[in-house]
Every structure is written in C-alpha cells, then in structure tokens.
mmCIF file of C-alpha atoms and ligand atoms in Angstrom:
data_model
loop_
_atom_site.group_PDB
_atom_site.id
_atom_site.type_symbol
_atom_site.label_atom_id
_atom_site.label_comp_id
_atom_site.label_asym_id
_atom_site.label_seq_id
_atom_site.Cartn_x
_atom_site.Cartn_y
_atom_site.Cartn_z
ATOM 1 C CA MET A 1 45.888 149.853 76.623
ATOM 2 C CA LYS A 2 48.926 148.100 78.022
ATOM 3 C CA ILE A 3 47.664 148.332 81.620
ATOM 4 C CA ASP A 4 44.714 146.156 82.588
ATOM 5 C CA ALA A 5 42.697 148.184 85.075
ATOM 6 C CA ASN A 6 41.019 145.034 86.385
ATOM 7 C CA SER A 7 44.237 143.299 87.396
ATOM 8 C CA TYR A 8 45.185 145.494 90.367
ATOM 9 C CA PHE A 9 43.065 144.030 93.104
ATOM 10 C CA ALA A 10 44.068 140.470 92.216
ATOM 11 C CA ALA A 11 47.724 141.353 92.895
ATOM 12 C CA ALA A 12 47.093 142.863 96.319
ATOM 13 C CA GLU A 13 47.963 141.315 99.693
ATOM 14 C CA PRO A 14 45.508 141.948 102.533
ATOM 15 C CA ALA A 15 48.185 143.204 104.967
ATOM 16 C CA PHE A 16 48.840 146.364 103.010
ATOM 17 C CA ILE A 17 45.263 147.128 102.045
ATOM 18 C CA THR A 18 43.741 149.953 104.081
ATOM 19 C CA ARG A 19 41.518 149.154 107.052
ATOM 20 C CA HIS A 20 39.221 151.914 105.756
ATOM 21 C CA ALA A 21 38.560 150.599 102.260
ATOM 22 C CA ALA A 22 34.998 151.909 101.979
ATOM 23 C CA ARG A 23 36.064 155.433 103.022
ATOM 24 C CA HIS A 24 39.068 155.423 100.695
ATOM 25 C CA GLN A 25 37.080 153.981 97.777
ATOM 26 C CA ALA A 26 34.437 156.685 98.204
ATOM 27 C CA ALA A 27 37.202 159.319 98.327
ATOM 28 C CA ILE A 28 38.922 158.148 95.124
ATOM 29 C CA GLU A 29 35.544 158.099 93.386
ATOM 30 C CA ARG A 30 34.966 161.710 94.470
ATOM 31 C CA CYS A 31 38.437 162.605 93.134
ATOM 32 C CA VAL A 32 37.545 161.149 89.738
ATOM 33 C CA GLU A 33 34.213 162.975 89.689
ATOM 34 C CA LYS A 34 35.961 166.233 90.610
ATOM 35 C CA LEU A 35 38.417 165.752 87.732
ATOM 36 C CA ARG A 36 35.549 165.017 85.382
ATOM 37 C CA SER A 37 33.427 167.984 86.453
ATOM 38 C CA THR A 38 36.326 170.469 86.324
ATOM 39 C CA MET A 39 37.619 169.470 82.872
ATOM 40 C CA PRO A 40 35.473 172.062 81.060
ATOM 41 C CA VAL A 41 36.790 174.850 83.320
ATOM 42 C CA ILE A 42 40.455 173.808 83.441
ATOM 43 C CA GLY A 43 40.680 172.810 79.797
ATOM 44 C CA LEU A 44 44.280 172.290 78.718
ATOM 45 C CA ARG A 45 45.714 174.565 81.404
ATOM 46 C CA ASN A 46 47.837 173.079 84.158
ATOM 47 C CA PRO A 47 47.162 174.134 87.758
ATOM 48 C CA LYS A 48 50.027 175.720 89.672
ATOM 49 C CA ILE A 49 48.539 176.841 93.012
ATOM 50 C CA GLY A 50 45.089 177.434 94.477
ATOM 51 C CA THR A 51 43.483 180.800 95.168
ATOM 52 C CA ALA A 52 41.641 181.773 98.362
ATOM 53 C CA ALA A 53 38.391 180.760 96.622
ATOM 54 C CA ASN A 54 39.880 177.351 95.732
ATOM 55 C CA HIS A 55 40.146 178.165 92.050
ATOM 56 C CA TRP A 56 43.495 177.740 90.275
ATOM 57 C CA VAL A 57 46.339 179.953 89.180
ATOM 58 C CA TYR A 58 47.745 178.169 86.125
ATOM 59 C CA CYS A 59 51.319 177.382 85.068
ATOM 60 C CA ALA A 60 53.293 179.517 82.670
ATOM 61 C CA PRO A 61 54.779 177.309 79.898
ATOM 62 C CA PHE A 62 57.658 176.037 82.048
ATOM 63 C CA ASP A 63 57.011 174.971 85.604
ATOM 64 C CA TRP A 64 58.065 172.001 87.704
ATOM 65 C CA VAL A 65 54.391 171.288 88.535
ATOM 66 C CA VAL A 66 53.227 171.166 84.923
ATOM 67 C CA SER A 67 52.648 167.380 84.878
ATOM 68 C CA PHE A 68 50.491 166.827 87.942
ATOM 69 C CA GLN A 69 47.165 167.465 86.218
ATOM 70 C CA ALA A 70 48.157 164.984 83.515
ATOM 71 C CA GLY A 71 49.183 162.507 86.213
ATOM 72 C CA GLN A 72 45.758 162.714 87.809
ATOM 73 C CA LEU A 73 44.077 162.281 84.436
ATOM 74 C CA TRP A 74 46.146 159.135 83.708
ATOM 75 C CA LEU A 75 45.110 157.720 87.100
ATOM 76 C CA ALA A 76 41.452 158.552 86.436
ATOM 77 C CA LEU A 77 41.733 156.804 83.076
ATOM 78 C CA GLN A 78 43.061 153.664 84.786
ATOM 79 C CA LEU A 79 40.171 153.726 87.213
ATOM 80 C CA THR A 80 37.411 154.340 84.687
ATOM 81 C CA GLY A 81 38.594 153.605 81.146
ATOM 82 C CA ASP A 82 36.785 156.817 80.163
ATOM 83 C CA PRO A 83 38.329 158.189 76.923
ATOM 84 C CA ALA A 84 37.613 161.759 78.053
ATOM 85 C CA PHE A 85 40.498 161.384 80.532
ATOM 86 C CA LEU A 86 42.730 159.873 77.841
ATOM 87 C CA HIS A 87 42.115 162.751 75.463
ATOM 88 C CA ALA A 88 42.629 165.411 78.138
ATOM 89 C CA ALA A 89 45.923 163.814 79.207
ATOM 90 C CA GLN A 90 47.299 163.265 75.703
ATOM 91 C CA ALA A 91 46.333 166.764 74.569
ATOM 92 C CA ARG A 92 48.933 168.066 77.038
ATOM 93 C CA ARG A 93 51.828 166.536 75.076
ATOM 94 C CA PRO A 94 52.877 169.895 73.499
ATOM 95 C CA VAL A 95 53.739 171.203 76.978
ATOM 96 C CA PHE A 96 56.371 168.492 77.266
ATOM 97 C CA ARG A 97 57.638 168.990 73.714
ATOM 98 C CA ALA A 98 58.226 172.653 74.606
ATOM 99 C CA ILE A 99 60.338 171.700 77.631
ATOM 100 C CA LEU A 100 62.541 169.509 75.452
ATOM 101 C CA ALA A 101 63.039 172.445 73.078
ATOM 102 C CA ASN A 102 64.160 174.948 75.732
ATOM 103 C CA ARG A 103 67.449 174.396 77.576
ATOM 104 C CA GLN A 104 66.631 176.860 80.346
ATOM 105 C CA ALA A 105 63.435 174.955 81.075
ATOM 106 C CA GLN A 106 65.372 171.781 81.855
ATOM 107 C CA ASP A 107 66.400 171.001 85.403
ATOM 108 C CA HIS A 108 66.194 168.059 87.814
ATOM 109 C CA ASP A 109 62.384 168.218 87.634
ATOM 110 C CA LEU A 110 62.481 166.576 84.203
ATOM 111 C CA GLY A 111 61.656 163.461 86.242
ATOM 112 C CA PHE A 112 58.385 164.719 87.709
ATOM 113 C CA GLN A 113 57.468 166.225 84.353
ATOM 114 C CA PHE A 114 58.191 163.304 82.040
ATOM 115 C CA SER A 115 57.289 160.377 84.308
ATOM 116 C CA LEU A 116 53.745 161.720 84.645
ATOM 117 C CA GLY A 117 53.536 163.466 81.274
ATOM 118 C CA CYS A 118 55.103 160.882 78.947
ATOM 119 C CA VAL A 119 56.093 157.592 80.651
ATOM 120 C CA ALA A 120 52.461 157.422 81.815
ATOM 121 C CA ASP A 121 51.266 157.822 78.219
ATOM 122 C CA TRP A 122 53.634 155.115 76.940
ATOM 123 C CA LEU A 123 52.736 152.658 79.716
ATOM 124 C CA THR A 124 49.026 153.280 79.290
ATOM 125 C CA THR A 125 48.634 153.500 75.530
ATOM 126 C CA GLY A 126 51.842 152.130 73.997
ATOM 127 C CA ALA A 127 52.225 155.335 71.947
ATOM 128 C CA VAL A 128 55.831 155.602 70.765
ATOM 129 C CA GLU A 129 56.256 159.402 70.649
ATOM 130 C CA PRO A 130 55.944 159.892 74.437
ATOM 131 C CA ARG A 131 58.377 157.004 74.983
ATOM 132 C CA ALA A 132 60.939 158.758 72.770
ATOM 133 C CA MET A 133 60.262 162.068 74.545
ATOM 134 C CA ALA A 134 60.740 160.469 77.958
ATOM 135 C CA LEU A 135 64.020 158.884 76.849
ATOM 136 C CA GLU A 136 65.207 162.267 75.562
ATOM 137 C CA ALA A 137 64.277 163.836 78.912
ATOM 138 C CA ALA A 138 66.111 161.065 80.773
ATOM 139 C CA THR A 139 69.206 161.738 78.660
ATOM 140 C CA LEU A 140 68.994 165.448 79.526
ATOM 141 C CA LEU A 141 68.600 164.573 83.220
ATOM 142 C CA LEU A 142 71.635 162.292 82.945
ATOM 143 C CA GLY A 143 73.575 165.308 81.639
ATOM 144 C CA ARG A 144 73.094 166.923 85.054
ATOM 145 C CA TYR A 145 75.069 164.140 86.761
ATOM 146 C CA ARG A 146 78.315 165.335 88.340
ATOM 147 C CA PRO A 147 80.586 162.305 88.723
ATOM 148 C CA GLU A 148 83.051 164.233 90.964
ATOM 149 C CA GLY A 149 80.446 164.362 93.712
ATOM 150 C CA ARG A 150 78.110 161.582 92.446
ATOM 151 C CA TYR A 151 75.018 163.814 92.379
ATOM 152 C CA LEU A 152 72.486 165.371 90.013
ATOM 153 C CA GLN A 153 72.641 169.155 89.910
ATOM 154 C CA ALA A 154 69.251 170.471 91.038
ATOM 155 C CA TRP A 155 68.611 173.852 89.501
ATOM 156 C CA ASN A 156 70.050 176.337 86.986
ATOM 157 C CA ALA A 157 71.440 179.768 87.860
ATOM 158 C CA VAL A 158 69.167 181.244 85.172
ATOM 159 C CA ALA A 159 65.530 180.116 85.361
ATOM 160 C CA PRO A 160 63.242 179.602 82.311
ATOM 161 C CA HIS A 161 61.859 183.118 82.330
ATOM 162 C CA GLY A 162 65.275 184.774 82.671
ATOM 163 C CA GLN A 163 65.618 185.417 86.415
ATOM 164 C CA PHE A 164 69.169 184.993 87.779
ATOM 165 C CA ASP A 165 69.453 183.440 91.231
ATOM 166 C CA PRO A 166 72.927 182.618 92.574
ATOM 167 C CA HIS A 167 71.231 180.411 95.212
ATOM 168 C CA HIS A 168 70.397 178.050 92.324
ATOM 169 C CA ALA A 169 73.924 177.837 90.914
ATOM 170 C CA ALA A 170 76.133 174.784 90.615
ATOM 171 C CA GLY A 171 76.862 172.281 93.356
ATOM 172 C CA ARG A 172 73.457 171.861 95.021
ATOM 173 C CA ILE A 173 71.338 168.775 95.587
ATOM 174 C CA ILE A 174 67.807 168.866 96.985
ATOM 175 C CA ALA A 175 65.551 166.284 98.625
ATOM 176 C CA ASP A 176 62.923 166.606 95.882
ATOM 177 C CA THR A 177 65.265 164.991 93.312
ATOM 178 C CA LEU A 178 64.699 161.549 94.830
ATOM 179 C CA GLN A 179 61.365 161.581 92.998
ATOM 180 C CA ASN A 180 63.109 162.349 89.718
ATOM 181 C CA LEU A 181 65.360 159.281 89.820
ATOM 182 C CA ALA A 182 62.443 157.152 88.641
ATOM 183 C CA LEU A 183 62.860 158.526 85.117
ATOM 184 C CA LEU A 184 66.490 157.351 85.090
ATOM 185 C CA TYR A 185 65.604 153.910 86.456
ATOM 186 C CA TRP A 186 62.853 153.635 83.825
ATOM 187 C CA ALA A 187 65.273 154.656 81.040
ATOM 188 C CA HIS A 188 67.753 152.054 82.281
ATOM 189 C CA GLY A 189 65.034 149.406 82.095
ATOM 190 C CA GLU A 190 63.984 150.499 78.613
ATOM 191 C CA THR A 191 67.449 150.746 77.074
ATOM 192 C CA GLY A 192 69.725 148.564 79.205
ATOM 193 C CA ARG A 193 72.170 151.488 79.319
ATOM 194 C CA ALA A 194 74.220 151.330 82.526
ATOM 195 C CA ASP A 195 74.843 155.089 82.739
ATOM 196 C CA PHE A 196 71.210 155.819 83.640
ATOM 197 C CA ARG A 197 71.416 153.386 86.546
ATOM 198 C CA VAL A 198 74.875 154.573 87.661
ATOM 199 C CA ALA A 199 73.632 158.165 87.895
ATOM 200 C CA ALA A 200 70.419 157.261 89.743
ATOM 201 C CA ASP A 201 72.229 155.076 92.261
ATOM 202 C CA GLY A 202 75.091 157.560 92.590
ATOM 203 C CA HIS A 203 72.684 160.362 93.435
ATOM 204 C CA ALA A 204 70.604 158.208 95.790
ATOM 205 C CA GLU A 205 73.723 157.149 97.725
ATOM 206 C CA THR A 206 75.081 160.706 97.932
ATOM 207 C CA ALA A 207 71.726 162.078 99.123
ATOM 208 C CA LEU A 208 71.559 159.321 101.723
ATOM 209 C CA ALA A 209 75.006 160.250 103.014
ATOM 210 C CA HIS A 210 74.436 164.008 103.128
ATOM 211 C CA LEU A 211 70.728 164.969 103.092
ATOM 212 C CA VAL A 212 69.610 162.379 105.640
ATOM 213 C CA ARG A 213 70.821 163.318 109.113
ATOM 214 C CA ALA A 214 71.908 160.867 111.803
ATOM 215 C CA ASP A 215 68.619 161.469 113.678
ATOM 216 C CA ASP A 216 66.599 160.516 110.539
ATOM 217 C CA THR A 217 65.431 164.065 109.821
ATOM 218 C CA SER A 218 66.687 165.690 106.623
ATOM 219 C CA PHE A 219 68.215 168.788 105.116
ATOM 220 C CA HIS A 220 66.249 170.221 102.210
ATOM 221 C CA THR A 221 69.416 170.946 100.238
ATOM 222 C CA PHE A 222 73.137 170.190 100.449
ATOM 223 C CA LEU A 223 76.014 172.035 98.806
ATOM 224 C CA PHE A 224 79.106 170.543 97.191
ATOM 225 C CA ASP A 225 82.221 172.170 95.788
ATOM 226 C CA PRO A 226 81.202 172.254 92.119
ATOM 227 C CA VAL A 227 84.770 171.586 90.942
ATOM 228 C CA THR A 228 85.994 168.876 93.287
ATOM 229 C CA GLY A 229 82.650 167.468 94.420
ATOM 230 C CA ALA A 230 83.686 167.795 98.078
ATOM 231 C CA PRO A 231 80.673 167.999 100.440
ATOM 232 C CA LEU A 232 80.291 171.443 102.057
ATOM 233 C CA ARG A 233 77.110 171.994 104.127
ATOM 234 C CA GLY A 234 73.366 171.497 104.443
ATOM 235 C CA GLU A 235 71.009 174.420 103.836
ATOM 236 C CA THR A 236 67.305 174.941 103.479
ATOM 237 C CA HIS A 237 65.410 176.552 100.617
ATOM 238 C CA GLN A 238 61.761 176.088 101.596
ATOM 239 C CA GLY A 239 62.082 175.031 105.228
ATOM 240 C CA TYR A 240 62.199 177.067 108.447
ATOM 241 C CA SER A 241 65.986 177.016 108.900
ATOM 242 C CA ASP A 242 69.128 175.253 107.762
ATOM 243 C CA SER A 243 68.967 172.956 110.788
ATOM 244 C CA SER A 244 65.202 172.300 110.698
ATOM 245 C CA CYS A 245 63.265 169.543 108.926
ATOM 246 C CA TRP A 246 60.935 170.637 106.105
ATOM 247 C CA SER A 247 58.192 168.022 106.039
ATOM 248 C CA ARG A 248 57.665 167.894 102.253
ATOM 249 C CA GLY A 249 61.390 167.342 101.771
ATOM 250 C CA GLN A 250 61.215 164.515 104.284
ATOM 251 C CA ALA A 251 58.193 163.146 102.372
ATOM 252 C CA TRP A 252 59.981 163.357 99.005
ATOM 253 C CA LEU A 253 62.824 161.328 100.526
ATOM 254 C CA ILE A 254 60.534 158.723 102.117
ATOM 255 C CA HIS A 255 58.579 158.141 98.912
ATOM 256 C CA GLY A 256 61.692 158.430 96.735
ATOM 257 C CA TYR A 257 63.749 155.883 98.675
ATOM 258 C CA ALA A 258 60.789 153.513 99.018
ATOM 259 C CA GLN A 259 60.192 153.782 95.267
ATOM 260 C CA SER A 260 63.906 153.367 94.448
ATOM 261 C CA ALA A 261 63.999 150.286 96.704
ATOM 262 C CA ALA A 262 61.034 148.817 94.837
ATOM 263 C CA VAL A 263 62.873 149.227 91.525
ATOM 264 C CA THR A 264 66.382 148.202 92.604
ATOM 265 C CA GLY A 265 65.839 145.895 95.591
ATOM 266 C CA ASN A 266 68.544 147.864 97.445
ATOM 267 C CA PRO A 267 67.943 147.301 101.192
ATOM 268 C CA ALA A 268 69.791 150.538 102.095
ATOM 269 C CA TYR A 269 67.107 152.544 100.292
ATOM 270 C CA LEU A 270 64.309 150.692 102.043
ATOM 271 C CA ASP A 271 65.995 151.195 105.400
ATOM 272 C CA ALA A 272 66.374 154.933 104.721
ATOM 273 C CA ALA A 273 62.691 155.293 103.832
ATOM 274 C CA ARG A 274 61.689 153.273 106.878
ATOM 275 C CA ARG A 275 63.842 155.292 109.303
ATOM 276 C CA MET A 276 62.602 158.615 107.946
ATOM 277 C CA ALA A 277 58.986 157.445 108.032
ATOM 278 C CA ALA A 278 59.405 156.364 111.667
ATOM 279 C CA LYS A 279 60.811 159.805 112.485
ATOM 280 C CA SER A 280 57.889 161.522 110.749
ATOM 281 C CA GLU A 281 55.452 159.293 112.618
ATOM 282 C CA ALA A 282 57.063 160.372 115.903
ATOM 283 C CA LEU A 283 56.848 164.055 114.906
ATOM 284 C CA MET A 284 53.212 163.928 113.723
ATOM 285 C CA GLY A 285 50.809 166.402 115.315
ATOM 286 C CA ARG A 286 47.364 165.556 116.674
ATOM 287 C CA ASP A 287 45.498 166.367 113.462
ATOM 288 C CA ASN A 288 47.541 163.852 111.409
ATOM 289 C CA VAL A 289 48.540 166.436 108.793
ATOM 290 C CA PRO A 290 52.289 167.226 108.923
ATOM 291 C CA ALA A 291 53.357 170.688 110.062
ATOM 292 C CA TRP A 292 55.039 172.390 107.066
ATOM 293 C CA ASP A 293 58.302 172.231 109.036
ATOM 294 C CA TYR A 294 58.632 170.035 112.095
ATOM 295 C CA ASP A 295 60.767 172.682 113.823
ATOM 296 C CA ALA A 296 58.710 175.780 112.988
ATOM 297 C CA PRO A 297 57.769 177.583 116.231
ATOM 298 C CA GLY A 298 54.372 178.915 117.265
ATOM 299 C CA ALA A 299 50.950 177.715 118.348
ATOM 300 C CA SER A 300 49.340 177.604 114.896
ATOM 301 C CA VAL A 301 52.024 176.361 112.520
ATOM 302 C CA PRO A 302 50.649 175.965 108.956
ATOM 303 C CA ARG A 303 50.030 172.387 107.879
ATOM 304 C CA ASP A 304 51.133 170.921 104.546
ATOM 305 C CA SER A 305 48.556 168.563 103.061
ATOM 306 C CA SER A 306 50.901 167.847 100.135
ATOM 307 C CA ALA A 307 53.539 166.509 102.545
ATOM 308 C CA GLY A 308 50.839 164.285 104.064
ATOM 309 C CA ALA A 309 49.778 162.951 100.661
ATOM 310 C CA VAL A 310 53.335 162.200 99.464
ATOM 311 C CA MET A 311 54.193 160.584 102.802
ATOM 312 C CA ALA A 312 51.035 158.466 102.805
ATOM 313 C CA SER A 313 51.863 157.060 99.394
ATOM 314 C CA GLY A 314 55.399 156.338 100.627
ATOM 315 C CA ALA A 315 54.015 154.583 103.711
ATOM 316 C CA TYR A 316 51.938 152.202 101.565
ATOM 317 C CA LEU A 317 55.065 151.536 99.454
ATOM 318 C CA LEU A 318 56.823 150.518 102.686
ATOM 319 C CA ALA A 319 53.887 148.325 103.702
ATOM 320 C CA GLN A 320 54.152 146.438 100.408
ATOM 321 C CA GLN A 321 57.888 145.840 100.758
ATOM 322 C CA ILE A 322 58.281 144.987 104.458
ATOM 323 C CA PRO A 323 55.964 142.030 105.135
ATOM 324 C CA ASP A 324 56.842 141.915 108.853
ATOM 325 C CA GLU A 325 55.822 145.546 109.241
ATOM 326 C CA ALA A 326 53.062 145.758 106.642
ATOM 327 C CA GLU A 327 50.380 146.586 109.201
ATOM 328 C CA ARG A 328 52.489 149.264 110.883
ATOM 329 C CA TRP A 329 53.163 151.157 107.648
ATOM 330 C CA ARG A 330 49.648 150.635 106.315
ATOM 331 C CA ASP A 331 48.323 152.121 109.561
ATOM 332 C CA PHE A 332 50.667 155.104 109.206
ATOM 333 C CA GLY A 333 49.402 155.621 105.641
ATOM 334 C CA ASP A 334 45.823 155.301 106.893
ATOM 335 C CA ARG A 335 46.513 157.829 109.623
ATOM 336 C CA LEU A 336 47.840 160.354 107.112
ATOM 337 C CA ILE A 337 44.950 159.788 104.712
ATOM 338 C CA GLY A 338 42.568 160.097 107.664
ATOM 339 C CA GLY A 339 44.079 163.484 108.503
ATOM 340 C CA LEU A 340 43.643 164.650 104.906
ATOM 341 C CA LEU A 341 40.044 163.431 104.732
ATOM 342 C CA ASP A 342 39.154 164.958 108.115
ATOM 343 C CA THR A 343 40.620 168.424 107.602
ATOM 344 C CA CYS A 344 41.667 169.069 103.974
ATOM 345 C CA ASP A 345 39.200 167.243 101.713
ATOM 346 C CA LEU A 346 37.604 169.531 99.088
ATOM 347 C CA THR A 347 36.196 166.775 96.897
ATOM 348 C CA GLY A 348 32.666 167.370 98.175
ATOM 349 C CA ASP A 349 32.855 171.166 97.766
ATOM 350 C CA PRO A 350 31.284 172.066 94.405
ATOM 351 C CA ALA A 351 33.062 175.450 94.324
ATOM 352 C CA ALA A 352 36.570 173.969 94.616
ATOM 353 C CA LEU A 353 38.518 173.073 91.466
ATOM 354 C CA GLY A 354 41.043 170.874 93.305
ATOM 355 C CA LEU A 355 41.050 168.023 95.793
ATOM 356 C CA LEU A 356 42.936 169.131 98.926
ATOM 357 C CA ALA A 357 43.078 172.356 100.925
ATOM 358 C CA HIS A 358 45.912 173.476 103.234
ATOM 359 C CA GLY A 359 49.045 172.903 101.172
ATOM 360 C CA ALA A 360 52.183 174.893 102.029
ATOM 361 C CA ALA A 361 54.027 175.623 98.788
ATOM 362 C CA HIS A 362 56.693 177.986 100.151
ATOM 363 C CA VAL A 363 55.905 179.504 103.528
ATOM 364 C CA GLY A 364 58.918 181.853 103.435
ATOM 365 C CA SER A 365 57.521 183.429 100.258
ATOM 366 C CA GLY A 366 54.006 183.766 101.685
ATOM 367 C CA PHE A 367 52.421 180.647 100.165
ATOM 368 C CA ALA A 368 51.305 178.801 103.295
ATOM 369 C CA ASP A 369 47.723 177.644 102.757
ATOM 370 C CA ASN A 370 46.667 176.727 99.225
ATOM 371 C CA MET A 371 45.490 173.866 97.053
ATOM 372 C CA LEU A 372 48.532 172.337 95.309
ATOM 373 C CA PRO A 373 48.403 170.104 92.231
ATOM 374 C CA TYR A 374 51.121 167.799 93.539
ATOM 375 C CA GLY A 375 49.190 167.321 96.789
ATOM 376 C CA ASP A 376 46.192 166.345 94.659
ATOM 377 C CA TYR A 377 48.194 163.915 92.484
ATOM 378 C CA TYR A 378 49.783 162.119 95.460
ATOM 379 C CA PHE A 379 46.440 162.049 97.297
ATOM 380 C CA MET A 380 45.021 160.009 94.410
ATOM 381 C CA GLU A 381 48.151 157.850 94.224
ATOM 382 C CA ALA A 382 48.048 157.184 97.990
ATOM 383 C CA LEU A 383 44.339 156.328 97.957
ATOM 384 C CA MET A 384 44.916 153.915 95.076
ATOM 385 C CA ARG A 385 47.932 152.290 96.748
ATOM 386 C CA SER A 386 45.878 151.894 99.935
ATOM 387 C CA LEU A 387 43.251 150.006 97.931
ATOM 388 C CA GLY A 388 45.802 147.633 96.392
ATOM 389 C CA HIS A 389 46.659 149.267 93.062
ATOM 390 C CA THR A 390 50.296 148.613 92.219
ATOM 391 C CA GLN A 391 50.898 150.046 88.755
ATOM 392 C CA PHE A 392 51.953 153.668 88.569
ATOM 393 C CA PHE A 393 54.298 155.647 86.347
ATOM 394 C CA TRP A 394 57.425 155.397 88.511
HETATM 395 N N1 LIG B 1 59.739 170.414 94.379
HETATM 396 C C1 LIG B 1 59.429 171.678 94.935
HETATM 397 C C2 LIG B 1 58.560 171.598 96.115
HETATM 398 O O1 LIG B 1 58.348 170.548 96.679
HETATM 399 O O2 LIG B 1 58.052 172.635 96.492
#
C-alpha cells in the first residue's frame, strides 16, 4: 500500500477538524459497516439510483456514476485495511477497460470514472495497469479540449446506447466538469506534460468567467459557438430554469474550485469556491439540506442530499486552505453534515442498501427523491475530511 492509513490524523490541524468528531466518527464507521454488509447483495454491480424501498437500480455498462461504488470501497479500505474492500474495488477494473474501448462511452465524465476507478487503485496499491488506464483516460479527456473557446466539451450528441440528443451537441460546458479536471491535473503531475495542465486551467478559467454569475450563483451549462469559441448564453439542464441556481451544480463548482486551488495554488480558484460557498450558506434552508434548486418555487421543494454531501466536502477543503476562516468553513461543513445526519441518514436502516436518502438526480425527469451513489461517495469523503483525513484520489 502506498497510502499509510495511520498518517492522516497526524497531518491534521485542529481548526479544520469537526466540532462533532464523535458523531462523525460513528457515522463513518456505520458507512463502512453498511458497505461491508451489502457487498454480498451488490456484488460487482454498480449502483445507479435508489428505489422507493432503498434498494438499487444498477448501471448499464456505460454510465457517468459507474465509479462511485469503487470510490467508497477504496475509502473503506483506507479506513480498515480489510482486503475484502480491496478485492471488491479491484474486481471492477473491467468496467473501466470497457469505457476505454468504446468511443461513444467517453465524455467529460472520464474524470469521475477514472479518478475513483483507477487513480485510486494506483495510489493505494501501486498497481501499474490502472495508472496506465488513467493516463489513457486523461489523454481522451484532453482530446475534448477546444482551444478556440478554452473549454472541455461536456457531452456527445450520440450517447453510449445510441440515443441522439441535439441538446448534447458541440459547444457546451457544464458545472459538473470542474470535478473532472482532477484527472488532468493528476496526469500533468505524473507525466510533466504541459498540455494536461493547460487544458485544465483553460477550462477552469472559462467556467469561472461564464458559469459563475456576478452574484456568485451559477449556470448549470453554458453554450459557445463551436467553431469560433465565442460565448453565447447560459442554460440549465437539470435545474429549474436557465436563470435559476441548481444546487448540485453549485456544489460541483465549490468542490471543484477548492480542489483545483489545492492542486495549483491559484488564488482565483480559491476565491471562486469561497464566494460560491458563502452564497450557498446564505441560501440554505432551515433543515440544512440544500433545496435541489435554490430558485424552485413551492412550499415543499425537494431536497438534494447529494448536493449537501458534495458541498460539505468542499467546505472542509476551504477550511484547510484558508487559515483565517478555517472555523467558518468547518462550521459550514458541519452544518451540512448535520443536516444529512438528521434527515437523510440510512446507515442505521438494515433494509437500505445505500447511505443517504433524499437525493435529487434530475427533478425535471421525475427523479426527485432517491438514494444516489455519488451522494454516498461524497458523504464518506466529507466525513473523512471533517475528521482530518487529507489523502483522496483527486
Ligand atoms: N453529473 C451529473 C449530475 O450531477 O447529475
């Protein structure tokens, strides 16, 4: 193992450790036990979305969420050293080989997929095949860079299973891609090749200029002229409206800029994450779980636990990087985790196969209240960050 599971707490500074360490420690232990107890049921399948009974619908071979079960298993391995988690994570490698072999399966989500599926394996075990796979994925992601507009193309007009969707065609960036830049930054660090870094920074700067609004809310997506790269307009895909703020998009940007700042030291990224986190703090409802869209009308707007989990992890990343404001951002992370533990925690429910209830995958398509594997992954990551762990896979 290249990562020493016992070294994390020694590296931690008190100011960014949660004020609720006993509660968070108990929660992460329940997460690990849930992963352990569900392994025989889940097997090598990869959860996509929860059912009403809190069982899982599983991914078809190609899906952007295919790596989040592996990500949780790699975290559980760090926490326990139990080889059962190692074997379950490594046995998923064929899923990632299949993505590399299918052009239509490759889009901006190569970052989510290969950071958690393969970089994690390399960092944890030193195995060379996943390193090579992750570098191949980073090279494919780099191929989506459009220098005319300095952005990474998000989706493909034709999806893996053959559907054509003009909404996905050329010239679109989306907030979610900020999470995928980590694969490019990692590849730059591994190879020294400047083009990986140029593309990651180019995209981050373009997204900052066009996805992040002057009032520190965000568009989910932004369109560019695919030929000239000229900026056209902001639109939503999963939010309430083109002018609203979809909370998971805001969370992807907060975590993504905080993470990019940690890798590059660029103060503009840290400032962006900080401003957007402050806006989200101001927009937070009483139950401390973000509304799925901050502008969605109505008395009982669905919550999105996955947005809360991603944002909490981003808040602890801010706390680590801004010593003068460490307590403020730690407390925001604690508030978000508190909301998840108070109203969404399924870890003590023996019938549930996942960790968090009340995720909003795509409200406009009718998926407003489900377990989500990415919510579960970031819940574990946030709990670990809150307890002082500093080594992850991005
Ligand atoms: N990356 C897709 C989503 O957040 O739903």
